[in-house]
Amino acid sequence: FTLDGKEYKVAINDSGANCLHGGIKGFDKVNWDLKVFNNGNEAGVELSYLSKDGEENFPGNLQTTIVYSLNDKREFTIDYKATTDKKTIVNLTNHAYWNLNGFKDTILKHKLQIEAPTYLPKNDLHVPTGEIKKVDSTNFDYRELTEMKDNLIALKGYDNTFNLSEKKLAEPKNRVYIEDPESGRSMEILTTEPGAHLYTDHDEYKFFCLEIQLPPNAINNNFGEDTILSPGEVYYQKTIHRFGIK
């Protein structure tokens, strides 16, 4: 990617061409400082990490703080903040693997609702092409609550971003909902982010991931300036997972 006329070649660790999950040693593989807290109705952990200028060839000293919290409203919330001393790109997310029946069975009977009118097609290297396509009459139309089985089998799994909104929001209002009729468990996601990247395994259909984030490779696809963070600015994301039983 290029920032202010300077090209940055970040680490390649996927398909011989991509920088996936932050690079060879992404944020999931580093040691974070942590503080545990309990406020009575809410408990959790605050994680902080300084990614030094040049780490994985990304510019800037990036100070990141992420708070994972649980409250008495059955909510699991992730708050992200980051600042930099040099213009850089930031797109943080969570890659939890979910199965609402406790991994006792597949996710084929799970029902999904993603309030997204469009999605991002990808190329053979699993990178968004820059196109934005409508979900109408496709296997990506989850605007109504829909069982995943037929779509999953037809596509042999998902690895695509759904566009919840055009821009980041100030408060978490963009919505994704999923339920498992057999166990009765449900999960509602509310977020500030414009994208929900749905990833599933491609053979046994044992799990799904909902990576809430900005569009992948946005810097090279003219998807806006949201991934660019400059000194004096604060990257912020808030994503709430709200659990229920039907």
PDB file of C-alpha atoms in Angstrom:
ATOM      1  CA  PHE A   1       0.000   0.000   0.000  1.00  0.00           C
ATOM      2  CA  THR A   2       1.021   3.628  -0.484  1.00  0.00           C
ATOM      3  CA  LEU A   3       0.700   6.514   1.969  1.00  0.00           C
ATOM      4  CA  ASP A   4       1.728  10.064   1.061  1.00  0.00           C
ATOM      5  CA  GLY A   5       3.632   8.779  -1.961  1.00  0.00           C
ATOM      6  CA  LYS A   6       5.644   6.179  -0.023  1.00  0.00           C
ATOM      7  CA  GLU A   7       5.148   2.492  -0.735  1.00  0.00           C
ATOM      8  CA  TYR A   8       5.098  -0.002   2.126  1.00  0.00           C
ATOM      9  CA  LYS A   9       5.629  -3.716   1.465  1.00  0.00           C
ATOM     10  CA  VAL A  10       4.168  -5.530   4.451  1.00  0.00           C
ATOM     11  CA  ALA A  11       4.810  -9.158   5.373  1.00  0.00           C
ATOM     12  CA  ILE A  12       3.362 -11.824   3.046  1.00  0.00           C
ATOM     13  CA  ASN A  13       1.918 -14.822   4.855  1.00  0.00           C
ATOM     14  CA  ASP A  14      -1.085 -15.954   2.793  1.00  0.00           C
ATOM     15  CA  SER A  15      -1.468 -17.305  -0.767  1.00  0.00           C
ATOM     16  CA  GLY A  16       1.998 -15.971  -1.618  1.00  0.00           C
ATOM     17  CA  ALA A  17       0.563 -12.489  -2.030  1.00  0.00           C
ATOM     18  CA  ASN A  18      -1.384 -11.311   1.041  1.00  0.00           C
ATOM     19  CA  CYS A  19      -0.747  -9.932   4.478  1.00  0.00           C
ATOM     20  CA  LEU A  20      -3.289 -11.820   6.596  1.00  0.00           C
ATOM     21  CA  HIS A  21      -4.134 -11.147  10.263  1.00  0.00           C
ATOM     22  CA  GLY A  22      -1.501  -8.457  10.634  1.00  0.00           C
ATOM     23  CA  GLY A  23       1.452 -10.391   9.276  1.00  0.00           C
ATOM     24  CA  ILE A  24       3.748 -13.233  10.287  1.00  0.00           C
ATOM     25  CA  LYS A  25       3.542 -12.251  13.961  1.00  0.00           C
ATOM     26  CA  GLY A  26       0.217 -10.468  14.158  1.00  0.00           C
ATOM     27  CA  PHE A  27      -1.466  -9.029  17.245  1.00  0.00           C
ATOM     28  CA  ASP A  28      -2.793 -12.499  18.130  1.00  0.00           C
ATOM     29  CA  LYS A  29       0.778 -13.755  18.624  1.00  0.00           C
ATOM     30  CA  VAL A  30       2.294 -10.987  20.768  1.00  0.00           C
ATOM     31  CA  ASN A  31       2.284 -10.488  24.533  1.00  0.00           C
ATOM     32  CA  TRP A  32      -0.080  -7.797  25.800  1.00  0.00           C
ATOM     33  CA  ASP A  33      -0.008  -5.955  29.117  1.00  0.00           C
ATOM     34  CA  LEU A  34      -3.232  -6.470  31.015  1.00  0.00           C
ATOM     35  CA  LYS A  35      -5.335  -5.076  33.826  1.00  0.00           C
ATOM     36  CA  VAL A  36      -8.285  -6.945  35.305  1.00  0.00           C
ATOM     37  CA  PHE A  37     -11.293  -4.977  36.547  1.00  0.00           C
ATOM     38  CA  ASN A  38     -14.642  -5.648  38.209  1.00  0.00           C
ATOM     39  CA  ASN A  39     -17.201  -2.864  38.606  1.00  0.00           C
ATOM     40  CA  GLY A  40     -19.971  -4.956  40.088  1.00  0.00           C
ATOM     41  CA  ASN A  41     -22.239  -5.119  37.036  1.00  0.00           C
ATOM     42  CA  GLU A  42     -19.315  -5.438  34.641  1.00  0.00           C
ATOM     43  CA  ALA A  43     -16.023  -7.318  34.699  1.00  0.00           C
ATOM     44  CA  GLY A  44     -13.263  -7.754  32.215  1.00  0.00           C
ATOM     45  CA  VAL A  45      -9.688  -7.187  31.151  1.00  0.00           C
ATOM     46  CA  GLU A  46      -7.921  -4.228  29.541  1.00  0.00           C
ATOM     47  CA  LEU A  47      -5.151  -5.219  27.136  1.00  0.00           C
ATOM     48  CA  SER A  48      -2.514  -2.816  25.828  1.00  0.00           C
ATOM     49  CA  TYR A  49       0.277  -3.232  23.296  1.00  0.00           C
ATOM     50  CA  LEU A  50       2.776  -0.962  21.552  1.00  0.00           C
ATOM     51  CA  SER A  51       3.475  -2.033  17.985  1.00  0.00           C
ATOM     52  CA  LYS A  52       6.771  -0.326  17.187  1.00  0.00           C
ATOM     53  CA  ASP A  53       7.450   1.564  13.980  1.00  0.00           C
ATOM     54  CA  GLY A  54       8.387  -0.964  11.280  1.00  0.00           C
ATOM     55  CA  GLU A  55       6.835  -4.016  12.937  1.00  0.00           C
ATOM     56  CA  GLU A  56       5.699  -6.305  10.100  1.00  0.00           C
ATOM     57  CA  ASN A  57       6.795  -3.323   7.921  1.00  0.00           C
ATOM     58  CA  PHE A  58       3.850  -1.148   9.036  1.00  0.00           C
ATOM     59  CA  PRO A  59       4.724   2.518   9.707  1.00  0.00           C
ATOM     60  CA  GLY A  60       4.290   4.239  13.053  1.00  0.00           C
ATOM     61  CA  ASN A  61       4.447   3.431  16.739  1.00  0.00           C
ATOM     62  CA  LEU A  62       0.891   2.198  17.242  1.00  0.00           C
ATOM     63  CA  GLN A  63      -0.396   2.181  20.823  1.00  0.00           C
ATOM     64  CA  THR A  64      -3.420  -0.105  21.039  1.00  0.00           C
ATOM     65  CA  THR A  65      -5.817  -0.700  23.931  1.00  0.00           C
ATOM     66  CA  ILE A  66      -8.549  -3.335  23.799  1.00  0.00           C
ATOM     67  CA  VAL A  67     -11.086  -3.937  26.556  1.00  0.00           C
ATOM     68  CA  TYR A  68     -12.986  -7.225  26.769  1.00  0.00           C
ATOM     69  CA  SER A  69     -15.904  -7.039  29.188  1.00  0.00           C
ATOM     70  CA  LEU A  70     -18.912  -9.050  30.366  1.00  0.00           C
ATOM     71  CA  ASN A  71     -21.939  -7.510  32.070  1.00  0.00           C
ATOM     72  CA  ASP A  72     -25.123  -8.651  33.768  1.00  0.00           C
ATOM     73  CA  LYS A  73     -27.123  -8.016  30.568  1.00  0.00           C
ATOM     74  CA  ARG A  74     -25.592 -11.097  28.863  1.00  0.00           C
ATOM     75  CA  GLU A  75     -23.348  -8.845  26.790  1.00  0.00           C
ATOM     76  CA  PHE A  76     -19.765  -9.466  25.706  1.00  0.00           C
ATOM     77  CA  THR A  77     -18.297  -6.150  24.554  1.00  0.00           C
ATOM     78  CA  ILE A  78     -15.023  -5.346  22.812  1.00  0.00           C
ATOM     79  CA  ASP A  79     -13.788  -1.735  22.867  1.00  0.00           C
ATOM     80  CA  TYR A  80     -10.807  -0.898  20.657  1.00  0.00           C
ATOM     81  CA  LYS A  81      -8.662   2.248  20.668  1.00  0.00           C
ATOM     82  CA  ALA A  82      -5.395   3.041  18.909  1.00  0.00           C
ATOM     83  CA  THR A  83      -3.132   6.049  18.347  1.00  0.00           C
ATOM     84  CA  THR A  84      -0.025   6.515  16.205  1.00  0.00           C
ATOM     85  CA  ASP A  85       2.923   8.892  15.830  1.00  0.00           C
ATOM     86  CA  LYS A  86       3.110   8.380  12.035  1.00  0.00           C
ATOM     87  CA  LYS A  87       0.391   7.996   9.417  1.00  0.00           C
ATOM     88  CA  THR A  88      -0.514   4.324   9.135  1.00  0.00           C
ATOM     89  CA  ILE A  89      -3.403   1.970   8.412  1.00  0.00           C
ATOM     90  CA  VAL A  90      -5.421   0.194  11.124  1.00  0.00           C
ATOM     91  CA  ASN A  91      -8.187  -2.391  10.846  1.00  0.00           C
ATOM     92  CA  LEU A  92      -8.671  -4.333  14.072  1.00  0.00           C
ATOM     93  CA  THR A  93     -11.108  -7.197  14.582  1.00  0.00           C
ATOM     94  CA  ASN A  94     -11.872 -10.309  16.615  1.00  0.00           C
ATOM     95  CA  HIS A  95     -11.613 -13.800  15.155  1.00  0.00           C
ATOM     96  CA  ALA A  96     -13.590 -15.912  17.645  1.00  0.00           C
ATOM     97  CA  TYR A  97     -14.972 -19.227  16.383  1.00  0.00           C
ATOM     98  CA  TRP A  98     -18.661 -19.649  17.197  1.00  0.00           C
ATOM     99  CA  ASN A  99     -21.114 -22.532  17.168  1.00  0.00           C
ATOM    100  CA  LEU A 100     -24.288 -21.874  19.137  1.00  0.00           C
ATOM    101  CA  ASN A 101     -24.947 -25.568  19.741  1.00  0.00           C
ATOM    102  CA  GLY A 102     -21.644 -25.920  21.558  1.00  0.00           C
ATOM    103  CA  PHE A 103     -19.893 -27.636  18.617  1.00  0.00           C
ATOM    104  CA  LYS A 104     -22.074 -30.710  19.116  1.00  0.00           C
ATOM    105  CA  ASP A 105     -23.305 -30.459  15.543  1.00  0.00           C
ATOM    106  CA  THR A 106     -22.773 -28.400  12.389  1.00  0.00           C
ATOM    107  CA  ILE A 107     -23.964 -24.824  11.859  1.00  0.00           C
ATOM    108  CA  LEU A 108     -26.135 -25.842   8.894  1.00  0.00           C
ATOM    109  CA  LYS A 109     -29.356 -25.266  10.831  1.00  0.00           C
ATOM    110  CA  HIS A 110     -28.220 -21.924  12.229  1.00  0.00           C
ATOM    111  CA  LYS A 111     -30.347 -19.005  11.062  1.00  0.00           C
ATOM    112  CA  LEU A 112     -28.607 -15.768  10.137  1.00  0.00           C
ATOM    113  CA  GLN A 113     -29.687 -12.177   9.591  1.00  0.00           C
ATOM    114  CA  ILE A 114     -27.220  -9.605   8.271  1.00  0.00           C
ATOM    115  CA  GLU A 115     -28.776  -6.242   7.559  1.00  0.00           C
ATOM    116  CA  ALA A 116     -26.560  -5.599   4.553  1.00  0.00           C
ATOM    117  CA  PRO A 117     -27.761  -4.690   1.023  1.00  0.00           C
ATOM    118  CA  THR A 118     -24.350  -5.318  -0.570  1.00  0.00           C
ATOM    119  CA  TYR A 119     -21.239  -7.467  -0.187  1.00  0.00           C
ATOM    120  CA  LEU A 120     -17.643  -7.517  -1.458  1.00  0.00           C
ATOM    121  CA  PRO A 121     -16.758 -10.159  -4.073  1.00  0.00           C
ATOM    122  CA  LYS A 122     -13.234 -11.609  -3.803  1.00  0.00           C
ATOM    123  CA  ASN A 123     -10.640 -12.886  -6.255  1.00  0.00           C
ATOM    124  CA  ASP A 124      -8.869 -16.263  -6.305  1.00  0.00           C
ATOM    125  CA  LEU A 125      -6.472 -15.001  -3.615  1.00  0.00           C
ATOM    126  CA  HIS A 126      -9.436 -14.277  -1.282  1.00  0.00           C
ATOM    127  CA  VAL A 127      -8.931 -10.511  -1.541  1.00  0.00           C
ATOM    128  CA  PRO A 128     -11.829  -8.116  -2.278  1.00  0.00           C
ATOM    129  CA  THR A 129     -11.688  -7.059  -5.913  1.00  0.00           C
ATOM    130  CA  GLY A 130     -12.922  -3.524  -5.305  1.00  0.00           C
ATOM    131  CA  GLU A 131     -16.393  -4.319  -6.608  1.00  0.00           C
ATOM    132  CA  ILE A 132     -19.516  -3.803  -4.531  1.00  0.00           C
ATOM    133  CA  LYS A 133     -22.403  -6.100  -5.450  1.00  0.00           C
ATOM    134  CA  LYS A 134     -26.020  -6.197  -4.365  1.00  0.00           C
ATOM    135  CA  VAL A 135     -27.122  -9.243  -2.388  1.00  0.00           C
ATOM    136  CA  ASP A 136     -30.433  -9.491  -4.287  1.00  0.00           C
ATOM    137  CA  SER A 137     -31.082 -13.025  -5.611  1.00  0.00           C
ATOM    138  CA  THR A 138     -27.705 -14.318  -4.399  1.00  0.00           C
ATOM    139  CA  ASN A 139     -26.432 -16.640  -1.682  1.00  0.00           C
ATOM    140  CA  PHE A 140     -25.452 -13.495   0.241  1.00  0.00           C
ATOM    141  CA  ASP A 141     -28.962 -12.226   0.922  1.00  0.00           C
ATOM    142  CA  TYR A 142     -29.548 -12.476   4.665  1.00  0.00           C
ATOM    143  CA  ARG A 143     -31.655  -9.353   5.083  1.00  0.00           C
ATOM    144  CA  GLU A 144     -34.351 -11.653   6.433  1.00  0.00           C
ATOM    145  CA  LEU A 145     -33.638 -14.377   8.987  1.00  0.00           C
ATOM    146  CA  THR A 146     -32.507 -17.308   6.824  1.00  0.00           C
ATOM    147  CA  GLU A 147     -31.265 -20.840   7.489  1.00  0.00           C
ATOM    148  CA  MET A 148     -27.635 -21.074   6.389  1.00  0.00           C
ATOM    149  CA  LYS A 149     -27.642 -24.645   5.051  1.00  0.00           C
ATOM    150  CA  ASP A 150     -28.451 -24.176   1.350  1.00  0.00           C
ATOM    151  CA  ASN A 151     -26.204 -21.142   0.943  1.00  0.00           C
ATOM    152  CA  LEU A 152     -23.297 -22.743   2.778  1.00  0.00           C
ATOM    153  CA  ILE A 153     -23.420 -25.876   0.666  1.00  0.00           C
ATOM    154  CA  ALA A 154     -23.854 -23.930  -2.582  1.00  0.00           C
ATOM    155  CA  LEU A 155     -20.820 -21.715  -1.885  1.00  0.00           C
ATOM    156  CA  LYS A 156     -18.792 -24.331   0.026  1.00  0.00           C
ATOM    157  CA  GLY A 157     -18.442 -21.833   2.859  1.00  0.00           C
ATOM    158  CA  TYR A 158     -18.015 -18.080   3.244  1.00  0.00           C
ATOM    159  CA  ASP A 159     -15.018 -15.755   3.352  1.00  0.00           C
ATOM    160  CA  ASN A 160     -16.684 -12.474   2.425  1.00  0.00           C
ATOM    161  CA  THR A 161     -17.448  -9.055   3.818  1.00  0.00           C
ATOM    162  CA  PHE A 162     -21.028  -7.789   4.080  1.00  0.00           C
ATOM    163  CA  ASN A 163     -21.523  -4.011   3.954  1.00  0.00           C
ATOM    164  CA  LEU A 164     -23.627  -2.927   6.930  1.00  0.00           C
ATOM    165  CA  SER A 165     -23.154   0.782   6.218  1.00  0.00           C
ATOM    166  CA  GLU A 166     -21.026   3.077   4.085  1.00  0.00           C
ATOM    167  CA  LYS A 167     -19.033   4.527   6.990  1.00  0.00           C
ATOM    168  CA  LYS A 168     -18.153   3.872  10.590  1.00  0.00           C
ATOM    169  CA  LEU A 169     -20.797   4.953  13.081  1.00  0.00           C
ATOM    170  CA  ALA A 170     -20.316   6.960  16.265  1.00  0.00           C
ATOM    171  CA  GLU A 171     -22.340   4.426  18.284  1.00  0.00           C
ATOM    172  CA  PRO A 172     -22.881   0.667  17.777  1.00  0.00           C
ATOM    173  CA  LYS A 173     -26.067   0.432  15.700  1.00  0.00           C
ATOM    174  CA  ASN A 174     -25.148  -1.809  12.754  1.00  0.00           C
ATOM    175  CA  ARG A 175     -26.684  -5.223  13.430  1.00  0.00           C
ATOM    176  CA  VAL A 176     -26.058  -8.921  12.814  1.00  0.00           C
ATOM    177  CA  TYR A 177     -28.183 -11.676  14.366  1.00  0.00           C
ATOM    178  CA  ILE A 178     -27.760 -15.453  14.456  1.00  0.00           C
ATOM    179  CA  GLU A 179     -29.649 -18.206  16.247  1.00  0.00           C
ATOM    180  CA  ASP A 180     -29.607 -21.981  16.606  1.00  0.00           C
ATOM    181  CA  PRO A 181     -33.174 -23.370  16.666  1.00  0.00           C
ATOM    182  CA  GLU A 182     -32.139 -26.642  18.300  1.00  0.00           C
ATOM    183  CA  SER A 183     -30.340 -25.227  21.340  1.00  0.00           C
ATOM    184  CA  GLY A 184     -32.425 -22.034  21.416  1.00  0.00           C
ATOM    185  CA  ARG A 185     -29.302 -19.904  21.770  1.00  0.00           C
ATOM    186  CA  SER A 186     -28.998 -16.604  19.933  1.00  0.00           C
ATOM    187  CA  MET A 187     -26.329 -13.937  19.462  1.00  0.00           C
ATOM    188  CA  GLU A 188     -27.007 -10.363  18.376  1.00  0.00           C
ATOM    189  CA  ILE A 189     -24.080  -8.171  17.339  1.00  0.00           C
ATOM    190  CA  LEU A 190     -24.239  -4.380  17.450  1.00  0.00           C
ATOM    191  CA  THR A 191     -21.262  -2.432  16.145  1.00  0.00           C
ATOM    192  CA  THR A 192     -19.864   0.876  14.988  1.00  0.00           C
ATOM    193  CA  GLU A 193     -18.144  -0.832  12.045  1.00  0.00           C
ATOM    194  CA  PRO A 194     -19.416  -0.840   8.451  1.00  0.00           C
ATOM    195  CA  GLY A 195     -18.323  -4.403   7.666  1.00  0.00           C
ATOM    196  CA  ALA A 196     -19.123  -7.899   8.919  1.00  0.00           C
ATOM    197  CA  HIS A 197     -16.740 -10.482   7.467  1.00  0.00           C
ATOM    198  CA  LEU A 198     -18.370 -13.913   7.571  1.00  0.00           C
ATOM    199  CA  TYR A 199     -15.919 -16.803   7.584  1.00  0.00           C
ATOM    200  CA  THR A 200     -16.800 -20.498   7.855  1.00  0.00           C
ATOM    201  CA  ASP A 201     -14.911 -23.732   7.364  1.00  0.00           C
ATOM    202  CA  HIS A 202     -15.373 -25.137   3.884  1.00  0.00           C
ATOM    203  CA  ASP A 203     -16.033 -28.815   4.455  1.00  0.00           C
ATOM    204  CA  GLU A 204     -17.557 -29.843   7.800  1.00  0.00           C
ATOM    205  CA  TYR A 205     -19.399 -26.536   8.548  1.00  0.00           C
ATOM    206  CA  LYS A 206     -18.552 -26.733  12.235  1.00  0.00           C
ATOM    207  CA  PHE A 207     -18.117 -23.023  12.991  1.00  0.00           C
ATOM    208  CA  PHE A 208     -18.598 -19.466  11.863  1.00  0.00           C
ATOM    209  CA  CYS A 209     -16.601 -16.301  12.493  1.00  0.00           C
ATOM    210  CA  LEU A 210     -18.061 -12.807  12.306  1.00  0.00           C
ATOM    211  CA  GLU A 211     -15.074 -10.509  12.011  1.00  0.00           C
ATOM    212  CA  ILE A 212     -16.481  -7.044  12.574  1.00  0.00           C
ATOM    213  CA  GLN A 213     -14.216  -4.560  10.856  1.00  0.00           C
ATOM    214  CA  LEU A 214     -13.555  -2.138   8.036  1.00  0.00           C
ATOM    215  CA  PRO A 215     -13.388  -3.545   4.481  1.00  0.00           C
ATOM    216  CA  PRO A 216     -10.282  -5.712   3.921  1.00  0.00           C
ATOM    217  CA  ASN A 217      -7.673  -4.134   1.638  1.00  0.00           C
ATOM    218  CA  ALA A 218      -9.620  -0.877   1.777  1.00  0.00           C
ATOM    219  CA  ILE A 219      -6.461   1.166   1.248  1.00  0.00           C
ATOM    220  CA  ASN A 220      -6.098  -0.286  -2.270  1.00  0.00           C
ATOM    221  CA  ASN A 221      -9.791  -0.345  -3.196  1.00  0.00           C
ATOM    222  CA  ASN A 222     -10.880   3.263  -2.642  1.00  0.00           C
ATOM    223  CA  PHE A 223     -13.288   2.249   0.139  1.00  0.00           C
ATOM    224  CA  GLY A 224     -12.737   5.496   2.020  1.00  0.00           C
ATOM    225  CA  GLU A 225     -10.250   6.915   4.454  1.00  0.00           C
ATOM    226  CA  ASP A 226     -11.421   5.091   7.580  1.00  0.00           C
ATOM    227  CA  THR A 227      -8.459   2.696   7.658  1.00  0.00           C
ATOM    228  CA  ILE A 228      -5.935   5.555   7.611  1.00  0.00           C
ATOM    229  CA  LEU A 229      -4.898   6.784  11.059  1.00  0.00           C
ATOM    230  CA  SER A 230      -2.868   9.972  11.450  1.00  0.00           C
ATOM    231  CA  PRO A 231      -1.052  11.409  14.487  1.00  0.00           C
ATOM    232  CA  GLY A 232      -3.501  13.211  16.774  1.00  0.00           C
ATOM    233  CA  GLU A 233      -6.415  10.961  15.721  1.00  0.00           C
ATOM    234  CA  VAL A 234      -7.909   8.042  17.640  1.00  0.00           C
ATOM    235  CA  TYR A 235      -8.974   4.785  16.018  1.00  0.00           C
ATOM    236  CA  TYR A 236     -12.102   3.574  17.806  1.00  0.00           C
ATOM    237  CA  GLN A 237     -14.375   0.577  17.475  1.00  0.00           C
ATOM    238  CA  LYS A 238     -17.068  -0.834  19.749  1.00  0.00           C
ATOM    239  CA  THR A 239     -18.728  -4.185  19.144  1.00  0.00           C
ATOM    240  CA  ILE A 240     -21.334  -5.725  21.449  1.00  0.00           C
ATOM    241  CA  HIS A 241     -22.282  -9.424  21.417  1.00  0.00           C
ATOM    242  CA  ARG A 242     -25.646  -9.874  23.148  1.00  0.00           C
ATOM    243  CA  PHE A 243     -26.659 -13.454  23.984  1.00  0.00           C
ATOM    244  CA  GLY A 244     -30.145 -14.830  24.485  1.00  0.00           C
ATOM    245  CA  ILE A 245     -32.224 -17.999  24.795  1.00  0.00           C
ATOM    246  CA  LYS A 246     -35.439 -18.399  22.834  1.00  0.00           C
TER     247      LYS A 246
END
